[in-house]
């Protein structure tokens, strides 16, 4: 007898390979989807703590500056959270004027926060802080420009 595999045996191997490959591909897709799922939003206190830690490192804050900066970050993280909630509620209602108002109040809030930080930071630290903010703003704008368009409703 010859050692050549028969056609049905070859077909079984091919089908088994295809099934295995699709199983692997499916699990890889599931892992990818799980890794890109949104993480729960941080609380204002968590955001303030994270920002204070980053500022402490990037601006080399002194032990006297840290609690002052923390208080400022907590104050504005809470106010910003309230403003975002108001914006989402206005969007849900379709109130474009209210949504636009929140953009203006966000800018005012940022300016007030910077004024308070300016009183706590040294001139060199504040200069560095404004440069860091400008870089973040630039990255945010680049991200928005490169983001795919939202699907039409």
PDB file of C-alpha atoms in Angstrom:
ATOM      1  CA  UNK A   1       0.000   0.000   0.000  1.00  0.00           C
ATOM      2  CA  UNK A   2       1.167   3.551  -0.598  1.00  0.00           C
ATOM      3  CA  UNK A   3       1.886   6.045   2.186  1.00  0.00           C
ATOM      4  CA  UNK A   4       0.127   8.889   0.394  1.00  0.00           C
ATOM      5  CA  UNK A   5      -2.584  10.516   2.516  1.00  0.00           C
ATOM      6  CA  UNK A   6      -6.032  10.154   1.171  1.00  0.00           C
ATOM      7  CA  UNK A   7      -8.061  13.178   0.112  1.00  0.00           C
ATOM      8  CA  UNK A   8     -10.575  12.971   2.982  1.00  0.00           C
ATOM      9  CA  UNK A   9      -7.728  12.920   5.511  1.00  0.00           C
ATOM     10  CA  UNK A  10      -6.168  16.008   3.906  1.00  0.00           C
ATOM     11  CA  UNK A  11      -9.519  17.795   3.991  1.00  0.00           C
ATOM     12  CA  UNK A  12      -9.914  16.961   7.686  1.00  0.00           C
ATOM     13  CA  UNK A  13      -6.477  18.440   8.425  1.00  0.00           C
ATOM     14  CA  UNK A  14      -7.306  21.588   6.471  1.00  0.00           C
ATOM     15  CA  UNK A  15     -10.661  21.988   8.219  1.00  0.00           C
ATOM     16  CA  UNK A  16      -9.062  21.395  11.621  1.00  0.00           C
ATOM     17  CA  UNK A  17      -6.360  23.991  10.849  1.00  0.00           C
ATOM     18  CA  UNK A  18      -8.962  26.527   9.751  1.00  0.00           C
ATOM     19  CA  UNK A  19     -11.050  25.944  12.866  1.00  0.00           C
ATOM     20  CA  UNK A  20      -7.984  26.322  15.082  1.00  0.00           C
ATOM     21  CA  UNK A  21      -6.889  29.499  13.273  1.00  0.00           C
ATOM     22  CA  UNK A  22     -10.335  31.054  13.620  1.00  0.00           C
ATOM     23  CA  UNK A  23     -10.386  30.163  17.305  1.00  0.00           C
ATOM     24  CA  UNK A  24      -7.039  31.874  17.836  1.00  0.00           C
ATOM     25  CA  UNK A  25      -8.119  34.902  15.838  1.00  0.00           C
ATOM     26  CA  UNK A  26     -11.362  35.184  17.785  1.00  0.00           C
ATOM     27  CA  UNK A  27      -9.636  35.062  21.155  1.00  0.00           C
ATOM     28  CA  UNK A  28      -7.062  37.625  20.033  1.00  0.00           C
ATOM     29  CA  UNK A  29      -9.900  39.919  18.957  1.00  0.00           C
ATOM     30  CA  UNK A  30     -11.663  39.449  22.294  1.00  0.00           C
ATOM     31  CA  UNK A  31      -8.474  40.320  24.169  1.00  0.00           C
ATOM     32  CA  UNK A  32      -7.963  43.409  22.022  1.00  0.00           C
ATOM     33  CA  UNK A  33     -11.545  44.545  22.595  1.00  0.00           C
ATOM     34  CA  UNK A  34     -11.162  44.040  26.337  1.00  0.00           C
ATOM     35  CA  UNK A  35      -7.923  46.006  26.449  1.00  0.00           C
ATOM     36  CA  UNK A  36      -9.447  48.973  24.630  1.00  0.00           C
ATOM     37  CA  UNK A  37     -12.590  49.086  26.773  1.00  0.00           C
ATOM     38  CA  UNK A  38     -13.011  52.381  28.600  1.00  0.00           C
ATOM     39  CA  UNK A  39     -11.765  52.448  32.140  1.00  0.00           C
ATOM     40  CA  UNK A  40     -14.058  53.988  34.714  1.00  0.00           C
ATOM     41  CA  UNK A  41     -13.726  57.761  34.981  1.00  0.00           C
ATOM     42  CA  UNK A  42     -11.596  59.009  37.848  1.00  0.00           C
ATOM     43  CA  UNK A  43     -13.178  60.997  40.629  1.00  0.00           C
ATOM     44  CA  UNK A  44     -12.255  64.691  40.930  1.00  0.00           C
ATOM     45  CA  UNK A  45     -10.130  63.836  44.000  1.00  0.00           C
ATOM     46  CA  UNK A  46      -8.247  61.132  42.051  1.00  0.00           C
ATOM     47  CA  UNK A  47      -7.642  63.498  39.128  1.00  0.00           C
ATOM     48  CA  UNK A  48      -6.415  66.216  41.507  1.00  0.00           C
ATOM     49  CA  UNK A  49      -4.068  63.770  43.236  1.00  0.00           C
ATOM     50  CA  UNK A  50      -2.698  62.528  39.914  1.00  0.00           C
ATOM     51  CA  UNK A  51      -2.157  66.081  38.660  1.00  0.00           C
ATOM     52  CA  UNK A  52      -0.454  67.124  41.902  1.00  0.00           C
ATOM     53  CA  UNK A  53       1.891  64.132  41.710  1.00  0.00           C
ATOM     54  CA  UNK A  54       2.751  64.973  38.107  1.00  0.00           C
ATOM     55  CA  UNK A  55       3.288  68.654  38.924  1.00  0.00           C
ATOM     56  CA  UNK A  56       5.422  67.753  41.958  1.00  0.00           C
ATOM     57  CA  UNK A  57       7.679  65.708  39.705  1.00  0.00           C
ATOM     58  CA  UNK A  58       7.735  67.979  36.635  1.00  0.00           C
ATOM     59  CA  UNK A  59       7.993  71.283  38.504  1.00  0.00           C
ATOM     60  CA  UNK A  60       9.993  70.016  41.494  1.00  0.00           C
ATOM     61  CA  UNK A  61       7.542  71.464  43.994  1.00  0.00           C
ATOM     62  CA  UNK A  62       8.784  72.111  47.517  1.00  0.00           C
ATOM     63  CA  UNK A  63       7.180  70.464  50.537  1.00  0.00           C
ATOM     64  CA  UNK A  64       5.512  73.822  51.273  1.00  0.00           C
ATOM     65  CA  UNK A  65       4.066  74.108  47.758  1.00  0.00           C
ATOM     66  CA  UNK A  66       2.628  70.581  47.486  1.00  0.00           C
ATOM     67  CA  UNK A  67      -0.374  71.027  49.863  1.00  0.00           C
ATOM     68  CA  UNK A  68      -1.195  74.420  48.324  1.00  0.00           C
ATOM     69  CA  UNK A  69      -1.080  73.017  44.782  1.00  0.00           C
ATOM     70  CA  UNK A  70      -3.100  69.979  45.931  1.00  0.00           C
ATOM     71  CA  UNK A  71      -5.827  72.262  47.324  1.00  0.00           C
ATOM     72  CA  UNK A  72      -5.971  74.261  44.089  1.00  0.00           C
ATOM     73  CA  UNK A  73      -6.118  71.086  41.987  1.00  0.00           C
ATOM     74  CA  UNK A  74      -8.898  69.637  44.171  1.00  0.00           C
ATOM     75  CA  UNK A  75     -10.931  72.829  43.969  1.00  0.00           C
ATOM     76  CA  UNK A  76     -10.776  73.048  40.194  1.00  0.00           C
ATOM     77  CA  UNK A  77     -11.101  69.299  39.552  1.00  0.00           C
ATOM     78  CA  UNK A  78     -14.400  69.395  41.434  1.00  0.00           C
ATOM     79  CA  UNK A  79     -15.613  72.503  39.602  1.00  0.00           C
ATOM     80  CA  UNK A  80     -14.528  71.045  36.247  1.00  0.00           C
ATOM     81  CA  UNK A  81     -16.395  67.818  37.001  1.00  0.00           C
ATOM     82  CA  UNK A  82     -19.566  69.775  37.736  1.00  0.00           C
ATOM     83  CA  UNK A  83     -19.145  71.744  34.521  1.00  0.00           C
ATOM     84  CA  UNK A  84     -18.671  68.545  32.477  1.00  0.00           C
ATOM     85  CA  UNK A  85     -21.838  67.094  34.001  1.00  0.00           C
ATOM     86  CA  UNK A  86     -23.712  70.264  33.046  1.00  0.00           C
ATOM     87  CA  UNK A  87     -22.308  70.030  29.499  1.00  0.00           C
ATOM     88  CA  UNK A  88     -23.385  66.395  29.133  1.00  0.00           C
ATOM     89  CA  UNK A  89     -26.880  67.227  30.378  1.00  0.00           C
ATOM     90  CA  UNK A  90     -27.099  70.121  27.905  1.00  0.00           C
ATOM     91  CA  UNK A  91     -25.912  67.879  25.064  1.00  0.00           C
ATOM     92  CA  UNK A  92     -28.494  65.258  25.985  1.00  0.00           C
ATOM     93  CA  UNK A  93     -31.218  67.913  25.819  1.00  0.00           C
ATOM     94  CA  UNK A  94     -29.843  69.276  22.555  1.00  0.00           C
ATOM     95  CA  UNK A  95     -29.273  72.698  24.124  1.00  0.00           C
ATOM     96  CA  UNK A  96     -26.416  73.995  21.955  1.00  0.00           C
ATOM     97  CA  UNK A  97     -26.332  77.405  23.662  1.00  0.00           C
ATOM     98  CA  UNK A  98     -25.804  75.815  27.076  1.00  0.00           C
ATOM     99  CA  UNK A  99     -23.085  73.566  25.675  1.00  0.00           C
ATOM    100  CA  UNK A 100     -21.332  76.620  24.241  1.00  0.00           C
ATOM    101  CA  UNK A 101     -21.604  78.414  27.596  1.00  0.00           C
ATOM    102  CA  UNK A 102     -19.775  75.570  29.323  1.00  0.00           C
ATOM    103  CA  UNK A 103     -16.845  75.968  26.921  1.00  0.00           C
ATOM    104  CA  UNK A 104     -16.468  79.596  27.939  1.00  0.00           C
ATOM    105  CA  UNK A 105     -16.752  78.830  31.635  1.00  0.00           C
ATOM    106  CA  UNK A 106     -14.117  76.089  31.279  1.00  0.00           C
ATOM    107  CA  UNK A 107     -11.670  78.583  29.832  1.00  0.00           C
ATOM    108  CA  UNK A 108     -12.417  81.079  32.622  1.00  0.00           C
ATOM    109  CA  UNK A 109     -11.935  78.341  35.203  1.00  0.00           C
ATOM    110  CA  UNK A 110      -8.567  77.437  33.699  1.00  0.00           C
ATOM    111  CA  UNK A 111      -7.462  81.077  33.790  1.00  0.00           C
ATOM    112  CA  UNK A 112      -8.490  81.419  37.451  1.00  0.00           C
ATOM    113  CA  UNK A 113      -6.658  78.224  38.340  1.00  0.00           C
ATOM    114  CA  UNK A 114      -3.519  79.464  36.604  1.00  0.00           C
ATOM    115  CA  UNK A 115      -3.696  82.748  38.526  1.00  0.00           C
ATOM    116  CA  UNK A 116      -3.894  80.834  41.808  1.00  0.00           C
ATOM    117  CA  UNK A 117      -1.004  78.590  40.779  1.00  0.00           C
ATOM    118  CA  UNK A 118       1.039  81.631  39.776  1.00  0.00           C
ATOM    119  CA  UNK A 119       0.779  82.882  43.373  1.00  0.00           C
ATOM    120  CA  UNK A 120       2.182  79.564  44.694  1.00  0.00           C
ATOM    121  CA  UNK A 121       4.812  78.690  42.071  1.00  0.00           C
ATOM    122  CA  UNK A 122       8.115  80.428  41.468  1.00  0.00           C
ATOM    123  CA  UNK A 123       8.384  82.365  38.179  1.00  0.00           C
ATOM    124  CA  UNK A 124      10.536  79.567  36.693  1.00  0.00           C
ATOM    125  CA  UNK A 125       8.074  76.893  37.797  1.00  0.00           C
ATOM    126  CA  UNK A 126       5.138  78.848  36.436  1.00  0.00           C
ATOM    127  CA  UNK A 127       6.924  79.362  33.111  1.00  0.00           C
ATOM    128  CA  UNK A 128       7.574  75.612  32.941  1.00  0.00           C
ATOM    129  CA  UNK A 129       3.921  74.938  33.852  1.00  0.00           C
ATOM    130  CA  UNK A 130       2.630  77.123  30.998  1.00  0.00           C
ATOM    131  CA  UNK A 131       4.958  75.314  28.563  1.00  0.00           C
ATOM    132  CA  UNK A 132       3.691  71.934  29.770  1.00  0.00           C
ATOM    133  CA  UNK A 133       0.089  73.103  29.353  1.00  0.00           C
ATOM    134  CA  UNK A 134       0.797  74.357  25.823  1.00  0.00           C
ATOM    135  CA  UNK A 135       2.255  70.951  24.876  1.00  0.00           C
ATOM    136  CA  UNK A 136      -0.765  69.164  26.340  1.00  0.00           C
ATOM    137  CA  UNK A 137      -3.132  71.458  24.452  1.00  0.00           C
ATOM    138  CA  UNK A 138      -1.240  70.821  21.222  1.00  0.00           C
ATOM    139  CA  UNK A 139      -1.414  67.036  21.748  1.00  0.00           C
ATOM    140  CA  UNK A 140      -5.134  67.282  22.488  1.00  0.00           C
ATOM    141  CA  UNK A 141      -5.754  69.261  19.294  1.00  0.00           C
ATOM    142  CA  UNK A 142      -3.664  66.812  17.244  1.00  0.00           C
ATOM    143  CA  UNK A 143      -5.643  63.942  18.739  1.00  0.00           C
ATOM    144  CA  UNK A 144      -8.938  65.612  17.871  1.00  0.00           C
ATOM    145  CA  UNK A 145      -7.824  66.290  14.296  1.00  0.00           C
ATOM    146  CA  UNK A 146      -6.664  62.696  13.787  1.00  0.00           C
ATOM    147  CA  UNK A 147      -9.744  61.186  15.412  1.00  0.00           C
ATOM    148  CA  UNK A 148     -12.155  59.527  12.975  1.00  0.00           C
ATOM    149  CA  UNK A 149     -15.455  61.312  12.470  1.00  0.00           C
ATOM    150  CA  UNK A 150     -18.288  60.268  14.751  1.00  0.00           C
ATOM    151  CA  UNK A 151     -20.971  58.166  13.069  1.00  0.00           C
ATOM    152  CA  UNK A 152     -24.057  60.080  11.962  1.00  0.00           C
ATOM    153  CA  UNK A 153     -27.100  59.591  14.181  1.00  0.00           C
TER     154      UNK A 153
END
